[in-house]
XYZ file of N, CA and C in Angstrom:
756
model
N 4.780 38.863 -3.903
C 5.161 38.253 -5.165
C 3.912 37.611 -5.814
N 3.685 37.935 -7.083
C 2.503 37.391 -7.790
C 2.854 36.067 -8.462
N 1.813 35.326 -8.808
C 1.986 34.058 -9.444
C 2.097 34.252 -10.974
N 3.308 34.148 -11.475
C 3.564 34.464 -12.885
C 3.070 33.342 -13.775
N 3.006 33.663 -15.089
C 2.600 32.643 -16.066
C 3.599 31.494 -16.106
N 4.857 31.832 -15.995
C 5.911 30.791 -16.012
C 5.797 29.875 -14.799
N 5.456 30.426 -13.651
C 5.294 29.653 -12.432
C 4.087 28.724 -12.556
N 3.006 29.250 -13.158
C 1.803 28.435 -13.380
C 2.134 27.276 -14.335
N 2.883 27.586 -15.397
C 3.280 26.574 -16.356
C 4.123 25.500 -15.667
N 5.037 25.909 -14.790
C 5.903 24.982 -14.062
C 5.064 24.055 -13.165
N 4.129 24.630 -12.421
C 3.272 23.838 -11.529
C 2.478 22.804 -12.327
N 1.864 23.251 -13.404
C 1.015 22.329 -14.201
C 1.866 21.264 -14.904
N 3.122 21.569 -15.189
C 4.007 20.574 -15.863
C 4.230 19.355 -14.986
N 4.026 19.506 -13.660
C 4.320 18.391 -12.729
C 3.260 17.308 -12.822
N 2.261 17.495 -13.643
C 1.302 16.411 -13.922
C 2.038 15.263 -14.682
N 3.112 15.615 -15.392
C 3.836 14.625 -16.190
C 5.057 14.098 -15.432
N 5.214 12.790 -15.480
C 6.330 12.131 -14.791
C 7.689 12.646 -15.226
N 7.799 12.951 -16.544
C 9.057 13.420 -17.088
C 9.563 14.634 -16.304
N 8.672 15.571 -16.070
C 9.099 16.823 -15.401
C 9.264 16.620 -13.892
N 8.450 15.739 -13.296
C 8.636 15.435 -11.865
C 10.022 14.801 -11.667
N 10.404 13.916 -12.598
C 11.689 13.233 -12.512
C 12.824 14.214 -12.681
N 12.697 15.086 -13.672
C 13.742 16.087 -13.952
C 13.945 17.030 -12.757
N 12.859 17.512 -12.195
C 12.907 18.512 -11.130
C 13.037 17.852 -9.744
N 12.724 16.528 -9.653
C 12.746 15.813 -8.370
C 11.782 16.426 -7.355
N 10.577 16.754 -7.853
C 9.555 17.349 -6.996
C 8.184 16.746 -7.342
N 7.209 16.983 -6.435
C 5.845 16.567 -6.720
C 4.877 17.605 -6.176
N 3.659 17.560 -6.674
C 2.605 18.528 -6.386
C 1.582 17.938 -5.421
N 1.147 18.726 -4.462
C 0.047 18.382 -3.554
C -0.888 19.559 -3.439
N -2.183 19.283 -3.354
C -3.163 20.404 -3.308
C -4.193 20.163 -2.194
N -4.615 21.280 -1.627
C -5.677 21.215 -0.603
C -5.136 21.379 0.788
N -5.916 22.033 1.685
C -5.432 22.323 3.038
C -5.059 21.123 3.857
N -5.833 20.048 3.779
C -5.518 18.889 4.632
C -4.249 18.203 4.129
N -4.191 17.945 2.823
C -3.030 17.235 2.273
C -1.764 18.042 2.431
N -1.784 19.278 2.097
C -0.578 20.111 2.229
C -0.211 20.230 3.702
N -1.187 20.410 4.561
C -0.915 20.484 6.003
C -0.299 19.215 6.540
N -0.714 18.032 6.057
C -0.149 16.763 6.495
C 1.296 16.579 6.027
N 1.591 17.102 4.812
C 2.907 16.863 4.231
C 3.975 17.894 4.666
N 3.535 19.097 4.996
C 4.469 20.110 5.482
C 5.158 19.585 6.755
N 6.436 19.745 6.820
C 7.176 19.232 7.965
C 7.719 17.845 7.757
N 7.174 17.110 6.778
C 7.671 15.767 6.447
C 8.531 15.784 5.190
N 8.234 16.707 4.266
C 8.981 16.856 3.043
C 9.432 18.303 2.905
N 10.583 18.501 2.304
C 11.064 19.878 2.071
C 10.166 20.526 1.032
N 9.639 21.701 1.340
C 8.697 22.386 0.478
C 9.434 23.434 -0.377
N 9.404 23.213 -1.671
C 10.090 24.126 -2.585
C 9.255 25.374 -2.859
N 7.928 25.148 -3.027
C 7.040 26.274 -3.395
C 5.712 26.095 -2.719
N 5.187 27.197 -2.140
C 3.883 27.204 -1.462
C 3.086 28.325 -2.084
N 1.898 27.991 -2.623
C 1.015 28.973 -3.250
C -0.319 28.900 -2.559
N -0.764 30.017 -2.003
C -1.969 29.960 -1.186
C -2.724 31.276 -1.202
N -4.011 31.211 -0.824
C -4.817 32.406 -0.645
C -4.321 33.116 0.587
N -4.520 34.463 0.674
C -4.064 35.213 1.820
C -4.652 34.689 3.155
N -5.930 34.242 3.104
C -6.562 33.772 4.312
C -5.865 32.481 4.854
N -5.405 31.607 3.939
C -4.742 30.405 4.384
C -3.357 30.741 4.976
N -2.639 31.648 4.344
C -1.294 32.024 4.837
C -1.409 32.701 6.190
N -2.432 33.513 6.391
C -2.641 34.163 7.707
C -2.919 33.148 8.788
N -3.704 32.120 8.435
C -4.073 31.065 9.413
C -2.929 30.107 9.673
N -1.874 30.095 8.816
C -0.793 29.136 8.981
C 0.563 29.857 8.936
N 0.836 30.701 9.886
C 2.095 31.456 9.896
C 3.326 30.593 10.012
N 3.125 29.340 10.507
C 4.270 28.443 10.710
C 4.676 27.707 9.435
N 3.859 27.810 8.364
C 4.167 27.083 7.135
C 5.437 27.612 6.511
N 6.373 26.746 6.249
C 7.694 27.174 5.726
C 7.938 26.594 4.356
N 8.413 27.400 3.431
C 8.808 26.943 2.085
C 9.939 27.785 1.589
N 10.647 27.239 0.617
C 11.763 27.993 0.011
C 11.235 29.267 -0.689
N 9.999 29.121 -1.236
C 9.343 30.283 -1.878
C 7.865 30.220 -1.567
N 7.317 31.327 -1.101
C 5.904 31.399 -0.775
C 5.262 32.521 -1.640
N 4.132 32.181 -2.276
C 3.429 33.158 -3.112
C 1.978 33.290 -2.663
N 1.571 34.517 -2.418
C 0.182 34.805 -2.101
C -0.582 34.961 -3.414
N -1.640 34.132 -3.583
C -2.348 34.099 -4.839
C -3.824 34.443 -4.690
N -4.414 34.898 -5.766
C -5.858 35.127 -5.793
C -6.520 33.791 -6.154
N -7.849 33.720 -5.968
C -8.591 32.483 -6.345
C -8.436 32.231 -7.830
N -8.448 33.259 -8.638
C -8.316 33.080 -10.092
C -6.942 32.478 -10.444
N -5.894 33.017 -9.821
C -4.560 32.496 -10.090
C -4.406 31.034 -9.644
N -4.975 30.724 -8.476
C -4.905 29.368 -7.937
C -5.640 28.409 -8.871
N -6.772 28.856 -9.405
C -7.549 28.025 -10.339
C -6.748 27.728 -11.594
N -6.025 28.715 -12.097
C -5.237 28.535 -13.314
C -4.048 27.611 -13.083
N -3.524 27.575 -11.859
C -2.362 26.713 -11.577
C -2.769 25.309 -11.163
N -3.975 25.166 -10.651
C -4.370 23.866 -10.054
C -4.677 22.800 -11.111
N -4.475 21.544 -10.755
C -4.872 20.418 -11.602
C -6.218 19.847 -11.149
N -6.777 20.406 -10.073
C -8.083 19.927 -9.593
C -9.227 20.708 -10.241
N -10.387 20.011 -10.289
C -11.579 20.722 -10.833
C -12.035 21.816 -9.895
N -11.819 21.557 -8.579
C -12.219 22.551 -7.587
C -11.029 22.862 -6.672
N -10.219 23.822 -7.035
C -9.007 24.171 -6.266
C -9.404 24.569 -4.812
N -8.494 24.291 -3.864
C -8.807 24.434 -2.468
C -7.727 25.232 -1.695
N -7.725 26.503 -1.796
C -6.989 27.410 -0.906
C -5.435 27.381 -1.061
N -4.892 26.170 -1.231
C -3.428 26.085 -1.194
C -2.920 24.920 -2.051
N -1.771 25.099 -2.642
C -1.047 24.003 -3.297
C 0.440 24.169 -2.947
N 1.138 23.052 -3.017
C 2.551 23.049 -2.658
C 3.340 22.110 -3.547
N 4.578 22.504 -3.838
C 5.531 21.652 -4.555
C 6.568 21.197 -3.557
N 6.649 19.875 -3.369
C 7.583 19.289 -2.389
C 8.716 18.557 -3.119
N 9.847 18.479 -2.469
C 10.978 17.721 -3.021
C 10.750 16.234 -2.749
N 11.038 15.393 -3.761
C 10.888 13.935 -3.633
C 12.014 13.403 -2.759
N 11.698 12.672 -1.720
C 12.736 12.149 -0.845
C 13.423 10.928 -1.475
N 14.597 10.633 -0.980
C 15.305 9.438 -1.414
C 15.432 8.502 -0.205
N 14.837 7.304 -0.325
C 14.877 6.343 0.761
C 15.815 5.200 0.340
N 16.691 4.734 1.201
C 17.517 3.529 0.887
C 16.649 2.305 0.846
N 16.954 1.411 -0.079
C 16.265 0.110 -0.179
C 16.952 -0.865 0.784
N 16.422 -1.008 1.955
C 17.053 -1.784 3.026
C 16.520 -3.212 3.025
N 17.372 -4.175 2.654
C 16.951 -5.563 2.595
C 16.731 -6.156 3.976
N 17.135 -5.466 5.011
C 16.957 -5.980 6.364
C 15.540 -5.714 6.907
N 14.827 -4.797 6.287
C 13.519 -4.405 6.830
C 12.537 -5.577 6.951
N 12.364 -6.420 5.909
C 11.401 -7.533 6.051
C 11.790 -8.526 7.152
N 13.034 -8.523 7.595
C 13.434 -9.425 8.668
C 13.003 -8.849 10.027
N 12.685 -7.583 10.050
C 12.367 -6.905 11.302
C 10.907 -6.545 11.450
N 10.217 -6.345 10.333
C 8.859 -5.847 10.419
C 8.059 -6.311 9.198
N 6.776 -6.025 9.182
C 5.895 -6.431 8.055
C 5.928 -5.331 7.003
N 6.187 -5.717 5.740
C 6.246 -4.764 4.621
C 5.296 -5.223 3.528
N 5.046 -4.350 2.582
C 4.305 -4.689 1.368
C 5.204 -4.619 0.165
N 4.829 -5.380 -0.883
C 5.498 -5.271 -2.194
C 4.436 -5.222 -3.248
N 4.612 -4.403 -4.235
C 3.615 -4.227 -5.310
C 4.251 -4.594 -6.636
N 3.654 -5.558 -7.308
C 4.152 -6.060 -8.605
C 3.292 -5.464 -9.731
N 3.729 -4.346 -10.238
C 3.080 -3.682 -11.369
C 1.615 -3.240 -11.078
N 1.384 -2.725 -9.930
C 0.041 -2.086 -9.637
C 0.056 -0.775 -10.383
N -0.810 -0.658 -11.382
C -0.660 0.455 -12.341
C -1.630 1.600 -12.175
N -2.719 1.411 -11.446
C -3.694 2.479 -11.297
C -3.307 3.405 -10.164
N -3.129 4.716 -10.418
C -2.730 5.650 -9.351
C -3.714 5.672 -8.164
N -5.010 5.514 -8.462
C -5.972 5.489 -7.381
C -5.813 4.284 -6.484
N -5.568 3.135 -7.096
C -5.296 1.917 -6.297
C -4.039 2.097 -5.453
N -2.993 2.644 -6.062
C -1.744 2.820 -5.322
C -1.930 3.793 -4.158
N -2.595 4.875 -4.392
C -2.847 5.833 -3.327
C -3.625 5.209 -2.191
N -4.624 4.420 -2.517
C -5.459 3.729 -1.478
C -4.611 2.749 -0.710
N -3.745 2.012 -1.409
C -2.871 1.030 -0.739
C -1.934 1.722 0.239
N -1.427 2.909 -0.140
C -0.569 3.657 0.784
C -1.372 4.035 2.042
N -2.609 4.428 1.865
C -3.486 4.741 3.032
C -3.708 3.514 3.895
N -3.916 2.372 3.239
C -4.135 1.104 3.968
C -2.910 0.729 4.746
N -1.731 0.849 4.141
C -0.477 0.541 4.837
C -0.346 1.445 6.058
N -0.627 2.709 5.880
C -0.525 3.654 6.981
C -1.479 3.260 8.138
N -2.687 2.869 7.792
C -3.682 2.512 8.805
C -3.240 1.301 9.618
N -2.618 0.339 8.959
C -2.242 -0.888 9.611
C -0.750 -0.884 10.082
N -0.159 0.267 10.113
C 1.177 0.389 10.672
C 2.276 -0.244 9.852
N 2.101 -0.271 8.519
C 3.131 -0.779 7.592
C 3.818 0.426 6.981
N 5.089 0.573 7.236
C 5.778 1.829 6.912
C 6.609 1.752 5.615
N 6.764 0.576 5.034
C 7.600 0.432 3.822
C 6.892 -0.397 2.787
N 6.882 0.121 1.539
C 6.325 -0.597 0.396
C 7.378 -0.643 -0.683
N 7.694 -1.859 -1.160
C 8.688 -2.044 -2.217
C 7.911 -2.247 -3.538
N 8.290 -1.448 -4.545
C 7.504 -1.420 -5.777
C 8.381 -1.795 -6.993
N 7.775 -2.581 -7.890
C 8.454 -2.887 -9.147
C 8.513 -1.597 -9.996
N 9.378 -1.613 -11.013
C 9.510 -0.492 -11.893
C 8.214 -0.178 -12.610
N 7.375 -1.209 -12.842
C 6.118 -1.052 -13.570
C 4.959 -0.562 -12.708
N 5.230 -0.402 -11.424
C 4.177 0.141 -10.535
C 4.001 1.624 -10.789
N 2.750 2.106 -10.635
C 2.467 3.522 -10.849
C 3.366 4.425 -9.978
N 3.588 5.615 -10.435
C 4.425 6.575 -9.710
C 3.609 7.166 -8.568
N 4.061 6.939 -7.352
C 3.331 7.439 -6.191
C 3.269 8.983 -6.163
N 4.154 9.630 -6.889
C 4.195 11.107 -6.932
C 3.345 11.677 -8.049
N 2.634 10.818 -8.795
C 1.587 11.266 -9.724
C 0.564 12.098 -8.914
N 0.194 13.289 -9.323
C -0.702 14.116 -8.529
C -2.001 13.388 -8.107
N -2.560 12.544 -8.978
C -3.775 11.805 -8.632
C -3.483 10.823 -7.479
N -2.315 10.232 -7.513
C -1.920 9.272 -6.474
C -1.665 9.991 -5.170
N -0.958 11.133 -5.256
C -0.666 11.914 -4.055
C -1.961 12.301 -3.387
N -2.958 12.764 -4.180
C -4.244 13.122 -3.598
C -4.921 11.907 -2.947
N -4.815 10.774 -3.591
C -5.469 9.547 -3.080
C -4.864 9.050 -1.782
N -3.605 9.413 -1.514
C -2.977 8.950 -0.264
C -3.555 9.705 0.939
N -4.206 10.829 0.733
C -4.814 11.604 1.815
C -3.816 11.892 2.973
N -2.557 12.138 2.623
C -1.558 12.482 3.620
C -0.763 11.321 4.153
N -1.200 10.087 3.852
C -0.451 8.902 4.367
C 0.950 8.833 3.822
N 1.182 9.527 2.697
C 2.512 9.538 2.111
C 3.559 10.106 3.052
N 3.116 10.869 4.047
C 4.053 11.429 5.051
C 4.627 10.352 5.945
N 3.923 9.216 6.060
C 4.330 8.195 7.020
C 4.683 6.857 6.408
N 4.558 6.703 5.091
C 4.836 5.452 4.406
C 5.923 5.698 3.339
N 6.981 4.915 3.423
C 8.096 5.063 2.425
C 7.905 4.115 1.267
N 8.020 4.627 0.036
C 7.945 3.765 -1.129
C 9.297 3.639 -1.771
N 9.710 2.397 -2.026
C 11.015 2.071 -2.606
C 10.824 1.469 -3.977
N 11.226 2.119 -5.045
C 11.148 1.548 -6.388
C 12.460 0.799 -6.678
N 12.356 -0.444 -7.053
C 13.559 -1.268 -7.206
C 13.272 -2.427 -8.151
N 14.287 -3.144 -8.632
C 14.052 -4.409 -9.352
C 13.481 -5.413 -8.369
N 12.186 -5.598 -8.379
C 11.511 -6.315 -7.293
C 11.936 -7.783 -7.188
N 12.115 -8.459 -8.320
C 12.519 -9.873 -8.285
C 13.889 -10.006 -7.626
N 14.800 -9.113 -7.984
C 16.157 -9.140 -7.384
C 16.080 -8.867 -5.898
N 15.234 -7.899 -5.536
C 15.130 -7.568 -4.094
C 14.594 -8.783 -3.301
N 13.573 -9.432 -3.816
C 13.011 -10.602 -3.084
C 14.057 -11.744 -3.045
N 14.812 -11.882 -4.091
C 15.848 -12.953 -4.137
C 16.947 -12.711 -3.134
N 17.145 -11.456 -2.804
C 18.250 -11.107 -1.889
C 17.886 -11.346 -0.449
N 16.614 -11.583 -0.141
C 16.178 -11.810 1.240
C 16.647 -13.170 1.749
N 16.920 -13.244 3.038
C 17.241 -14.541 3.641
C 16.114 -15.537 3.405
N 16.491 -16.794 3.287
C 15.496 -17.835 2.967
C 14.411 -18.004 4.008
N 14.731 -17.603 5.246
C 13.737 -17.793 6.324
C 12.765 -16.616 6.419
N 12.909 -15.617 5.554
C 11.956 -14.483 5.548
C 10.688 -14.889 4.844
N 9.515 -14.805 5.504
C 8.298 -15.162 4.805
C 7.937 -14.154 3.722
N 7.673 -14.662 2.540
C 7.217 -13.828 1.430
C 5.834 -14.354 1.029
N 4.821 -13.602 1.396
C 3.449 -14.011 1.149
C 2.951 -13.450 -0.206
N 2.103 -14.193 -0.876
C 1.495 -13.745 -2.096
C 0.086 -14.282 -2.199
N -0.828 -13.518 -2.764
C -2.224 -13.961 -2.926
C -2.446 -14.677 -4.239
N -3.024 -15.877 -4.163
C -3.299 -16.705 -5.336
C -4.641 -17.404 -5.175
N -5.260 -17.713 -6.293
C -6.538 -18.445 -6.240
C -6.357 -19.892 -5.786
N -5.132 -20.432 -5.880
C -4.889 -21.789 -5.388
C -4.060 -21.772 -4.113
N -4.050 -20.640 -3.414
C -3.305 -20.543 -2.151
C -4.050 -21.162 -0.977
N -3.428 -21.110 0.189
C -4.044 -21.648 1.403
C -4.917 -20.563 2.036
N -6.010 -20.980 2.623
C -6.971 -20.062 3.221
C -6.270 -19.094 4.203
N -6.424 -17.790 3.922
C -5.816 -16.757 4.758
C -6.149 -16.923 6.239
N -7.378 -17.386 6.507
C -7.868 -17.396 7.883
C -7.418 -18.638 8.677
N -6.823 -19.584 7.985
C -6.352 -20.792 8.682
C -4.842 -20.975 8.566
N -4.170 -20.245 7.707
C -2.746 -20.375 7.532
C -1.986 -19.598 8.652
N -0.843 -20.098 9.009
C 0.023 -19.395 9.957
C 0.569 -18.128 9.343
N 0.408 -17.012 10.003
C 0.876 -15.717 9.529
C 2.067 -15.279 10.426
N 2.613 -14.097 10.117
C 3.809 -13.630 10.844
C 3.737 -12.139 11.049
N 4.516 -11.649 12.005
C 4.548 -10.195 12.221
C 5.771 -9.558 11.534
N 6.415 -10.314 10.661
C 7.509 -9.789 9.872
C 7.425 -10.449 8.476
N 8.230 -9.958 7.545
C 8.180 -10.509 6.184
C 7.608 -9.496 5.225
N 7.134 -10.036 4.103
C 6.660 -9.147 3.036
C 5.442 -9.748 2.373
N 4.430 -8.935 2.116
C 3.196 -9.361 1.422
C 3.231 -8.779 0.028
N 3.159 -9.638 -0.996
C 3.219 -9.202 -2.377
C 1.808 -9.147 -2.944
N 1.459 -7.995 -3.519
C 0.172 -7.820 -4.216
C 0.454 -7.605 -5.701
N -0.372 -8.222 -6.561
C -0.074 -8.233 -7.976
C -0.838 -7.191 -8.799
N -0.587 -7.219 -10.072
C -1.185 -6.334 -11.074
C -2.708 -6.505 -11.111
N -3.412 -5.394 -11.436
C -4.875 -5.412 -11.467
C -5.461 -6.480 -12.363
N -4.872 -6.676 -13.534
C -5.419 -7.627 -14.499
C -4.765 -8.987 -14.495
N -3.456 -9.031 -14.225
C -2.680 -10.254 -14.374
C -2.227 -10.897 -13.070
N -2.485 -10.200 -11.972
C -2.015 -10.783 -10.714
C -0.501 -10.699 -10.569
N 0.050 -11.628 -9.808
C 1.499 -11.644 -9.574
C 2.209 -12.295 -10.778
N 3.219 -11.680 -11.302
C 3.943 -12.183 -12.469
C 4.650 -13.474 -12.160
N 4.954 -14.224 -13.223
C 5.633 -15.528 -13.050
C 7.027 -15.348 -12.429
N 7.690 -14.237 -12.751
C 9.042 -14.007 -12.227
C 8.973 -13.783 -10.715
N 7.981 -13.028 -10.272
C 7.842 -12.756 -8.821
C 7.267 -13.971 -8.110
N 6.395 -14.696 -8.788
C 5.768 -15.881 -8.205
C 6.811 -16.866 -7.702
N 7.938 -16.969 -8.400
C 8.974 -17.903 -8.027
C 9.651 -17.543 -6.717
N 9.560 -16.285 -6.306
C 10.203 -15.807 -5.069
C 9.293 -15.921 -3.862
N 8.036 -16.352 -4.072
C 7.075 -16.408 -2.979
C 7.092 -17.777 -2.298
N 7.166 -17.780 -0.979
C 7.229 -19.051 -0.246
C 5.991 -19.320 0.626
N 5.061 -18.377 0.633
C 3.798 -18.576 1.390
C 2.664 -18.110 0.477
N 1.904 -19.072 -0.050
C 0.780 -18.732 -0.936
C -0.518 -18.647 -0.152
N -1.187 -17.520 -0.229
C -2.434 -17.371 0.521
C -3.614 -17.080 -0.399
N -4.779 -17.365 0.105
C -6.053 -17.184 -0.624
C -7.029 -16.429 0.249
N -7.656 -15.405 -0.318
C -8.784 -14.776 0.378
C -10.021 -15.539 -0.101
N -10.633 -16.373 0.778
C -11.751 -17.204 0.316
C -13.016 -16.405 0.100
N -13.791 -16.767 -0.937
C -15.077 -16.165 -1.099
C -16.080 -16.843 -0.175
N -17.263 -16.261 -0.071
C -18.313 -16.838 0.793
C -19.637 -16.840 0.068
N -20.388 -17.974 0.159
C -19.934 -19.247 0.737
C -19.035 -19.989 -0.223
N -18.219 -20.870 0.310
C -17.247 -21.593 -0.526
C -17.945 -22.379 -1.628
N -17.357 -22.343 -2.807
C -17.900 -23.139 -3.929
C -18.934 -22.416 -4.739
N -19.432 -21.247 -4.293
C -20.458 -20.535 -5.054
C -19.808 -19.671 -6.137
N -20.520 -19.441 -7.195
C -20.004 -18.577 -8.273
C -20.016 -17.114 -7.803
N -18.853 -16.456 -7.888
C -18.743 -15.080 -7.469
C -17.973 -14.290 -8.542
N -17.635 -13.034 -8.167
C -16.751 -12.239 -9.030
C -15.433 -12.982 -9.185
N -14.751 -12.699 -10.326
C -13.508 -13.379 -10.595
C -12.427 -13.062 -9.564
N -12.397 -11.814 -9.104
C -11.339 -11.441 -8.174
C -11.794 -10.148 -7.430
N -10.979 -9.743 -6.453
C -11.192 -8.516 -5.713
C -10.277 -7.436 -6.293
N -10.716 -6.195 -6.180
C -9.843 -5.063 -6.485
C -8.597 -5.195 -5.637
N -7.424 -4.852 -6.191
C -6.144 -5.035 -5.481
C -6.056 -4.249 -4.197
N -6.632 -3.062 -4.159
C -6.595 -2.287 -2.926
C -7.497 -2.901 -1.889
N -8.668 -3.401 -2.296
C -9.555 -4.066 -1.353
C -8.909 -5.320 -0.820
N -8.273 -6.086 -1.697
C -7.601 -7.330 -1.284
C -6.474 -7.008 -0.289
N -5.734 -5.925 -0.547
C -4.668 -5.510 0.380
C -5.228 -5.203 1.748
N -6.365 -4.561 1.792
C -6.987 -4.205 3.090
C -7.395 -5.450 3.818
N -8.008 -6.425 3.115
C -8.443 -7.658 3.767
C -7.240 -8.403 4.358
N -6.200 -8.531 3.551
C -4.992 -9.278 4.003
C -4.334 -8.589 5.187
N -4.115 -7.278 5.059
C -3.445 -6.540 6.171
C -4.275 -6.595 7.453
N -5.584 -6.509 7.329
C -6.437 -6.558 8.525
C -6.305 -7.903 9.240
N -6.209 -8.984 8.466
C -6.100 -10.292 9.115
C -4.715 -10.494 9.734
N -3.690 -10.011 9.086
C -2.340 -10.087 9.647
C -2.295 -9.361 11.015
N -2.871 -8.162 11.031
C -2.849 -7.377 12.281
C -3.765 -7.962 13.346
N -4.890 -8.482 12.940
C -5.788 -9.108 13.899
C -5.127 -10.290 14.565
N -4.399 -11.073 13.776
C -3.783 -12.285 14.291
C -2.619 -11.972 15.200
N -1.946 -10.837 14.967
C -0.793 -10.509 15.755
C -1.118 -9.864 17.093
N -2.334 -9.435 17.264
C -2.744 -8.756 18.513
C -2.834 -9.755 19.646
């Protein structure tokens, strides 16, 4: 089966959220990323060079198309297409309010940059955090740029889009809800926990006032040395890495 013009048009349309939402699918490109996601998500369409298909006879999809380099280039959203692309079905995960009572989770309050979101998913995966609760204003994790930025971590981290303020309000009062603030308590001296939820805010505005009211543990990543003039803030993905690393270090 050859890669038709209509199929190329369909693949490229998945750059837009409107079509991803209508079709309930997302696009992934490249041998490592596609290889990591196969087996974790149902694959609707697999398009690859003959050499890749020969090397991966176990790869399963509802439809598989052997493509030339020219066809793959026309279908790809990347500047440098890489052997294979796949269209996967978007999973549906239940928003379980019991999770923060059992394990450590993340929450994202309008993190809007796909690159930041993809990096945060990788960070969560690295530190063994399997669930991220996202406000409606948070970037779409199935944006192709975001999918690429997750580097396959999307296979192991579940993202739940929900009314975040309502979700946090529904948690039991004894569940720790941490948030990063410039007037918070020093991360390295405050008591931390191996369960609960860590809220990270928007790139420019931080945590919104609505979400701020739901936070019961305010933390600060201190600059060094204390009192010196420094950058106004850290990138949200960098801040997430610093916070998660300290939580895990303390729990060991």
